Short mmCIF file of C-alpha atoms and ligand atoms in Angstrom, two decimals:
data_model
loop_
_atom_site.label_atom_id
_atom_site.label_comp_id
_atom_site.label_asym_id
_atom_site.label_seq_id
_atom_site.Cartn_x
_atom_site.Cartn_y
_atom_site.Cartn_z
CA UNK L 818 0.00 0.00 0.00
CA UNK L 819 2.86 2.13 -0.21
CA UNK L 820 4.48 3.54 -3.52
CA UNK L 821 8.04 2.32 -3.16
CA UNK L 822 11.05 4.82 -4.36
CA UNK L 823 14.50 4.10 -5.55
CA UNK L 824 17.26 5.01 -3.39
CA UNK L 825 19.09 6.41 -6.72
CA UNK L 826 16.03 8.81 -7.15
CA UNK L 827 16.70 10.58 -4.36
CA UNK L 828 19.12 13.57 -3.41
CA UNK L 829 20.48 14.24 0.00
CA UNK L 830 20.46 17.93 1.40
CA UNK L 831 21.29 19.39 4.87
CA UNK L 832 20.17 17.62 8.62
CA UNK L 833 17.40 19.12 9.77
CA UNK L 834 17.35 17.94 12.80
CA UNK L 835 15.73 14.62 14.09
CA UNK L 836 12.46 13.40 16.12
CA UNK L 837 12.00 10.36 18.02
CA UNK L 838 14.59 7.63 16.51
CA UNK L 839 14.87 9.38 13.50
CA UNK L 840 16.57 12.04 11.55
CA UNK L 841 15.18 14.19 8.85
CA UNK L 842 16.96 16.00 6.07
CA UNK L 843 16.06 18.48 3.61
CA UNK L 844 16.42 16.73 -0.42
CA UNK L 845 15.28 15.82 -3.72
CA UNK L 846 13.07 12.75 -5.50
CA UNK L 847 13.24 12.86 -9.56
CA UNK L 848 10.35 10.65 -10.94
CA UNK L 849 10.40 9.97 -14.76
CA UNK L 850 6.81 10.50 -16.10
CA UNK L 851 6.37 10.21 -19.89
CA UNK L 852 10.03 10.82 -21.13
CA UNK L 853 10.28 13.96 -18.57
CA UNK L 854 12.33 14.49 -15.49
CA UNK L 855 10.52 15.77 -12.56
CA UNK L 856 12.60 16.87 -9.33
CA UNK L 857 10.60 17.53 -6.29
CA UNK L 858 11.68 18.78 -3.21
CA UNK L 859 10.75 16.70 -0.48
CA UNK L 860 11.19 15.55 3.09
CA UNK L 861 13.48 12.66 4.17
CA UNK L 862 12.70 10.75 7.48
CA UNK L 863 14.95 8.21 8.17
CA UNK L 864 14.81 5.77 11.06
CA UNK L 865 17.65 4.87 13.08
CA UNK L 866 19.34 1.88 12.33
CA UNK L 867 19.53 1.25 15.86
CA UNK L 868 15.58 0.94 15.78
CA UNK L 869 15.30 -1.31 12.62
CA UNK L 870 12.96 -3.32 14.10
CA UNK L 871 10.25 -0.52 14.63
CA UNK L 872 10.48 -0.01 11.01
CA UNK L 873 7.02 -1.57 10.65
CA UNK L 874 5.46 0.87 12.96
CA UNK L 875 7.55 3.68 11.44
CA UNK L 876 5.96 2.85 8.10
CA UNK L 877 2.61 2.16 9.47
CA UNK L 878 2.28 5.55 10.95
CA UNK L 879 3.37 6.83 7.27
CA UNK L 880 0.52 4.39 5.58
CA UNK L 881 -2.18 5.19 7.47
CA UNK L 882 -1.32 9.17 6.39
CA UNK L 883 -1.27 7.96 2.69
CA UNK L 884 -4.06 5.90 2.60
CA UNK L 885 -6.44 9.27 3.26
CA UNK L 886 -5.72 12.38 2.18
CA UNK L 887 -6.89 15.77 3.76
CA UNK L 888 -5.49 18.83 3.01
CA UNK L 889 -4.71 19.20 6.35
CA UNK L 890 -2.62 16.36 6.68
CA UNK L 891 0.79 16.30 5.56
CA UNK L 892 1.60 14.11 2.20
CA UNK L 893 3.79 10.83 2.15
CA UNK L 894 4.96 10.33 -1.39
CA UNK L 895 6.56 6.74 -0.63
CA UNK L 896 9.23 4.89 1.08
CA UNK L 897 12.64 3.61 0.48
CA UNK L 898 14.39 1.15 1.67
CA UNK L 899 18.23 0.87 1.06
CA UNK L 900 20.70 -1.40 2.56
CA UNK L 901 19.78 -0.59 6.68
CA UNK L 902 18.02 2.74 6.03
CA UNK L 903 14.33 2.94 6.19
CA UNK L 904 13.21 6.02 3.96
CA UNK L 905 10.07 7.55 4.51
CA UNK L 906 9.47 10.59 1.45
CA UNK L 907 7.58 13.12 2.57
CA UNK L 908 6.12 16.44 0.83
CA UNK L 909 8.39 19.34 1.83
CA UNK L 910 6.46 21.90 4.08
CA UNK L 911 7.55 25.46 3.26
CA UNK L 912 7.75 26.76 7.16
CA UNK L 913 8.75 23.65 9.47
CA UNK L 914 7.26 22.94 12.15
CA UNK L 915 5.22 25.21 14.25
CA UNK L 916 6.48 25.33 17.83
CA UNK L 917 9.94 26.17 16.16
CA UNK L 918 8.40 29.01 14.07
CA UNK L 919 6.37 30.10 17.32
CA UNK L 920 9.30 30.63 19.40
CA UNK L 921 11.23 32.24 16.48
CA UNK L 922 8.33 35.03 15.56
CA UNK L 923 6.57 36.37 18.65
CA UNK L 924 4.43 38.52 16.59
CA UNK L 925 1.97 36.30 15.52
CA UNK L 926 -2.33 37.96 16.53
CA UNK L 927 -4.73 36.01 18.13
CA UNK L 928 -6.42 35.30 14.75
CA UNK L 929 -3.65 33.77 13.60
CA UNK L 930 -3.66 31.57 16.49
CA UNK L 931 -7.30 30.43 16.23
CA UNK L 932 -6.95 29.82 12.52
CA UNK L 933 -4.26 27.55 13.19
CA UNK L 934 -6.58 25.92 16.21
CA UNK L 935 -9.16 25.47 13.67
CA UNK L 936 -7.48 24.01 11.10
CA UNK L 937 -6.13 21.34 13.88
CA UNK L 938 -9.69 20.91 14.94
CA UNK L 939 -10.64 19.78 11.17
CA UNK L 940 -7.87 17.95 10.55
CA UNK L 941 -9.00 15.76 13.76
CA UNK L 942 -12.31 15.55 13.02
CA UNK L 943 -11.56 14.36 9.58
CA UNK L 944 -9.84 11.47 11.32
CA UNK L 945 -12.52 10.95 14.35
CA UNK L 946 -14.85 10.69 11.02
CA UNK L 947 -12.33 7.86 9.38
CA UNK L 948 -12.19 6.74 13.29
CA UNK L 949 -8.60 6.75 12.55
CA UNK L 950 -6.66 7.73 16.10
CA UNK L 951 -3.43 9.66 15.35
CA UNK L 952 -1.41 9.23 18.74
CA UNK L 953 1.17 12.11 18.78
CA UNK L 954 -0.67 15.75 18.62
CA UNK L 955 1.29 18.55 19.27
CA UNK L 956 2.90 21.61 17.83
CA UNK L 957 6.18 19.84 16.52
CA UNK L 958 4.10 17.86 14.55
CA UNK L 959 2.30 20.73 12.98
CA UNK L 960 3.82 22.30 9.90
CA UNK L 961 3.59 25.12 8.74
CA UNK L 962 3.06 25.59 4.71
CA UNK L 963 1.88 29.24 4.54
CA UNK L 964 3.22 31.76 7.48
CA UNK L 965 -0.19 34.13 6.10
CA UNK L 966 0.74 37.68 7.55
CA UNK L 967 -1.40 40.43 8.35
CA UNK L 968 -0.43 42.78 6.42
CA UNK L 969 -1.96 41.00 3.42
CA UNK L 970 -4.11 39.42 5.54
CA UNK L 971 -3.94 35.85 4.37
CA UNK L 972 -4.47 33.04 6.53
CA UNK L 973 -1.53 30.61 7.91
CA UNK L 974 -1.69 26.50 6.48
CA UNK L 975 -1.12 23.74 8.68
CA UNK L 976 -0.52 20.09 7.52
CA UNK L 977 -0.49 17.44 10.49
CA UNK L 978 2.50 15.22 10.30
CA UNK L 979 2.58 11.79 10.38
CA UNK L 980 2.57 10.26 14.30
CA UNK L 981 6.12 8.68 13.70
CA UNK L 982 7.36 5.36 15.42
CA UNK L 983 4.22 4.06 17.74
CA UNK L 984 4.90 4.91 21.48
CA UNK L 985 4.03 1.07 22.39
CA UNK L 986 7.20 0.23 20.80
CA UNK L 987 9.20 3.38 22.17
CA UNK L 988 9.56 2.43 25.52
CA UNK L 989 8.02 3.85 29.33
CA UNK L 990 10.20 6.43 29.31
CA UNK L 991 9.56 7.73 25.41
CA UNK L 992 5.83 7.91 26.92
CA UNK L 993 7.15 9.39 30.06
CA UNK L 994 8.32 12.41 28.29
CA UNK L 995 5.36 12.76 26.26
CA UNK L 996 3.61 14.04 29.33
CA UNK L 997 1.42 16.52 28.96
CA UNK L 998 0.55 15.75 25.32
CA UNK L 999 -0.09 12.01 25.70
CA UNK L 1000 -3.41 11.48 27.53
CA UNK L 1001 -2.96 9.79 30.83
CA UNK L 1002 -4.82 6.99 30.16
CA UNK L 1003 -2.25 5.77 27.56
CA UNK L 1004 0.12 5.23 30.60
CA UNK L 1005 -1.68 2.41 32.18
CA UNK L 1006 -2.87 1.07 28.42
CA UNK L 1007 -0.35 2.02 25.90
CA UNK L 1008 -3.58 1.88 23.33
CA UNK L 1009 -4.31 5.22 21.26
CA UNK L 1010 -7.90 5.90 21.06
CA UNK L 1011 -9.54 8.82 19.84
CA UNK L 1012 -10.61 10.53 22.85
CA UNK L 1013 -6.51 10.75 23.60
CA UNK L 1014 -5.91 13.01 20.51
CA UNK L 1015 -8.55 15.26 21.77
CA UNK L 1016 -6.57 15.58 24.70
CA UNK L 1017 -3.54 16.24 22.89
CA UNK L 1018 -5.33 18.75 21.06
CA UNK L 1019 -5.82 20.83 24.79
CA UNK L 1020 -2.35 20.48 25.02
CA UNK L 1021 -1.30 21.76 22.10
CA UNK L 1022 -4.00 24.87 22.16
CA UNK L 1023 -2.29 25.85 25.35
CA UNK L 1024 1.55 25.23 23.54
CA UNK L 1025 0.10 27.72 20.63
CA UNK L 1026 -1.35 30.44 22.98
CA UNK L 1027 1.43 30.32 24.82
CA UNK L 1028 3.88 30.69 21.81
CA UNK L 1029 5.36 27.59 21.30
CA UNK L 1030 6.57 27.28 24.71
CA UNK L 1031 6.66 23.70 25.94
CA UNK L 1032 4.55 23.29 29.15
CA UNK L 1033 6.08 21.57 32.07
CA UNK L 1034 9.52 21.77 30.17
CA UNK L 1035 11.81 21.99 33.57
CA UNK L 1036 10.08 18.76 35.00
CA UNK L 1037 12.31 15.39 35.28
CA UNK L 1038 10.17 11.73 34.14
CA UNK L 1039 9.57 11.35 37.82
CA UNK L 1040 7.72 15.18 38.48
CA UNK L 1041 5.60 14.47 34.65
CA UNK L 1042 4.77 11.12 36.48
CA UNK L 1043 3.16 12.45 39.28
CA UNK L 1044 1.59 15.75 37.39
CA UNK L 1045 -0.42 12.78 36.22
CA UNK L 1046 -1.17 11.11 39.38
CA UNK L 1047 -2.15 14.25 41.11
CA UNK L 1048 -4.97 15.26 38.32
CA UNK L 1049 -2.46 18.25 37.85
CA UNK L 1050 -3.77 20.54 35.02
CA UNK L 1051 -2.13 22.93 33.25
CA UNK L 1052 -1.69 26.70 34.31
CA UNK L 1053 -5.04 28.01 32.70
CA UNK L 1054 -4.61 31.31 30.09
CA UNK L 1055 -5.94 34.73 30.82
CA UNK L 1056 -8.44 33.78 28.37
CA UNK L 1057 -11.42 32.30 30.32
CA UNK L 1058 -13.07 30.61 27.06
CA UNK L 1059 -10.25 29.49 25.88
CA UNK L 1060 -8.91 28.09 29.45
CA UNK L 1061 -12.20 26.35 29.08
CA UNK L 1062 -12.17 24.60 26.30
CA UNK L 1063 -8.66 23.35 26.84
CA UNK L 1064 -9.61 22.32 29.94
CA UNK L 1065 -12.63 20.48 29.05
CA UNK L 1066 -10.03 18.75 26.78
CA UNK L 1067 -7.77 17.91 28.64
CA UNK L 1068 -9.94 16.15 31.52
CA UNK L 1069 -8.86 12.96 32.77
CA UNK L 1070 -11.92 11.39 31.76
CA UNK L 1071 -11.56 10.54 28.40
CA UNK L 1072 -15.42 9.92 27.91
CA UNK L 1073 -15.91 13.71 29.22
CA UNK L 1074 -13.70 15.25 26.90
CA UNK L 1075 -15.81 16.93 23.90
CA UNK L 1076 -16.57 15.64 20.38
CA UNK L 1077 -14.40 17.31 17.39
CA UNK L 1078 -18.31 18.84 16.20
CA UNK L 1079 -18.01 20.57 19.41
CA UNK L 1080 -14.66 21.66 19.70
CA UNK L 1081 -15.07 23.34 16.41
CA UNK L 1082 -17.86 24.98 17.31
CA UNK L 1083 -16.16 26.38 20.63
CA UNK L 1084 -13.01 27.48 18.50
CA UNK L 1085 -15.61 29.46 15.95
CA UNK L 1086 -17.20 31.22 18.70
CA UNK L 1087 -13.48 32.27 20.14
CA UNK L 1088 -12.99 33.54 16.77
CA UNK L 1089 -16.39 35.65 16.60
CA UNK L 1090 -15.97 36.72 20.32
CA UNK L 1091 -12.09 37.54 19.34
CA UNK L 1092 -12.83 39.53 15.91
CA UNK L 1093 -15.96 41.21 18.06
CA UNK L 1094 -13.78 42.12 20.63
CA UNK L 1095 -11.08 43.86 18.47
CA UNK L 1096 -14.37 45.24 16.46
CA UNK L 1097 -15.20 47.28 19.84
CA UNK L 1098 -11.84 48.53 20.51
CA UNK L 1099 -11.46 49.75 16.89
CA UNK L 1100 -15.23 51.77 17.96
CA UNK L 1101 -14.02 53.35 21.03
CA UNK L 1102 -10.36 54.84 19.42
CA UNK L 1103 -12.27 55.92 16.80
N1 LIG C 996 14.45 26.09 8.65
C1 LIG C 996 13.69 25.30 8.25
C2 LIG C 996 12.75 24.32 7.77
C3 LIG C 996 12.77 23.01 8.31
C4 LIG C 996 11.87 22.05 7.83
C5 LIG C 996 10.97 22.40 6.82
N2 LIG C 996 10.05 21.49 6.27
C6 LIG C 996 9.56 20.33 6.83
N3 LIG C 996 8.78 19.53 6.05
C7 LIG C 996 8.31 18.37 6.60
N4 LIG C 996 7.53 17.54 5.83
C8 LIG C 996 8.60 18.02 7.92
C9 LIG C 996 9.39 18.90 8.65
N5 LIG C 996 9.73 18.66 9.98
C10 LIG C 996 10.37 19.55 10.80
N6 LIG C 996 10.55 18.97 11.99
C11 LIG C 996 10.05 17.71 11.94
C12 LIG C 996 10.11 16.73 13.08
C13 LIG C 996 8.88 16.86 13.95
O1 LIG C 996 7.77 16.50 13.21
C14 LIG C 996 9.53 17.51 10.70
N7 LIG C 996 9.87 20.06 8.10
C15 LIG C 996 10.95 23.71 6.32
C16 LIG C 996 11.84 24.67 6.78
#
C-alpha cells in the first residue's frame, strides 16, 4: 500500500534535525513521467538503524497518512528502503514545524492563532470521522506551509504530520516524556484511542497560545509522572473561554472530553468573540 522509491532517485540535502529515533533532512526525488524528469523537493525521514525493528510501525504511521488524504494532513509520497536505512518521502512543508516558528516570531495575533486551532480541529475531526486515532498531537508535529501575515491578511496552512514510530514500541520512558501531550490513560494502556488526541489537542491549544513554549519543560520523568497522578492541570490562560475549552479537553476522563463537532464549534465562537472584541476597541479609538 505504499508507492516504493529508488534510493538512486533521491538527493540528499542538509540535517534538519531529528524526532524520536529518527533524523530528517532536507532533499530531492526525480520521478520519470512520460520521457520527462521531474525533481521535487521533499522531506526525508529516516529511522535509526539502531531501531530497525520498529520499522514496521515507522511505516505504518506513514501508511495510514497515505491511505487518506486531507489537506490538512501532511503528504507521504513513498518509502525507500536501502541497505539498513528505512526512507520515509515526505512532501516538503515550506515553514517547518510550528512550535519552532512560534518561538522564532513572537508577533503572531490572536487570529492567527485560532486559525491555526481550527485548522487542527478539522484535521481531527476528519480522522474521528475515518475513526482513525493519530497518537502524537502537538505543535512539533504541525507544519507550517503558509506563514499568512497580516499585512496581506492571508491566513496561515497547517498540515499534520505523520505520528512517527508508535509509542508502544518506544519504551516507558519515550511515553514518560510525552507528558502533557499524551493522555494519561495511555500510561496504564499504551492503546491510542480517539478521545486521547482530543486531549492532545488541549495540550497543544495551550503550547500555541502560549507561543510555542513547551509546558512543564523543567520537569524530570519522575515530576511528569506524578503531574499525572495528582490530576495536575495545566496553568489556565488569561483567556477564560479558551482556558475552558482546553480544559474540558484535557480532563482525565476521556469519555468527558468533547466531540471534534463541538470543539469546532467552541473554536468558531473564540474567533467571533475575538474579531468582536477587536471590532469594539477599533469603535471606542475611533
Ligand atoms: N528552517 C527550516 C525548515 C525546516 C523544515 C521544513 N520542512 C519540513 N517539512 C516536513 N515535511 C517536515 C518537517 N519537519 C520539521 N521537523 C520535523 C520533526 C517533527 O515532526 C519535521 N519540516 C521547512 C523549513
Amino acid at each position: 500500500q505504499f508507492h516504493m522509491i529508488k534510493h538512486e532517485d533521491l538527493t540528499w540535502g542538509e540535517s534538519l534535525g531529528q524526532g524520536s529515533f529518527t533524523h530528517i533532512f532536507r532533499g530531492h526525488k526525480t520521478d520519470q513521467r512520460d520521457e520527462v524528469t521531474h525533481t521535487t523537493e521533499v522531506l526525508l525521514k529516516v529511522l535509526d538503524a539502531n531501531h530497525k525493528n520498529c520499522w514496521e510501525s515507522f511505516f505504518e504511521a506513514a501508511s495510514l497518512m497515505s491511505q487518506i488524504s486531507h489537506k490538512h494532513l501532511l503528504l507521504v509520497y513513498g518509502i525507500s528502503v536501502h541497505k539498513s536505512k528505512n526512507i520515509m518521502v515526505q512532501e516538503f512543508v515550506k515553514h517547518g514545524a510550528l512550535d519552532l516558528y512560534l518561538k522564532k516570531s513572537m508577533s503572531v495575533s490572536v487570529s492567527w492563532k485560532l486559525d491555526v486551532a481550527k485548522q487542527l480541529a478539522c484535521a481531527l475531526n476528519f480522522l474521528e470521522e475515518k475513526n482513525i486515532a493519530h497518537g502524537n498531537i502537538c505543535a512539533k508535529n504541525l507544519l507550517l506551509a503558509r506563514e499568512g501575515d497580516p499585512s496581506s491578511d492571508n491566513s496561515p496552512f497547517i498540515k499534520l504530520s505523520d505520528p512517527g514510530t508508535s509509542m508502544t514500541l518506544l519504551g516507558k520512558d519515550v511515553v514518560l516524556d510525552r507528558i502533557p501531550w499524551v493522555a494519561p490513560e495511555v500510561l496504564d494502556t499504551l492503546e491510542i484511542e480517539l478521545e486521547c488526541d482530543k486531549w492532545s489537542f488541549g495540550t497543544t491549544l495551550w503550547e500555541i497560545f502560549n507561543n510555542g513554549e513547551a509546558p512543564l519543560q523543567g520537569l524530570d520523568l519522575i515530576q511528569k509522572q506524578q503531574f499525572y497522578e495528582h490530576f495536575s492541570n495545566l496553568p489556565a490562560l488569561e483567556w477564560t473561554e479558551l482556558a475552558d475549552l482546553i480544559a474540558q479537553c484535557m480532563q482525565y476522563q476521556p469519555e468527558l472530553r468533547p466531540s471534534c463537532r463541538s470543539i469546532i464549534r467552541q473554536v468558531n465562537s473564540l474567533i467571533t468573540s475575538g474579531n468582536t472584541q477587536v471590532f469594539a476597541i477599533c469603535l471606542v479609538q475611533d
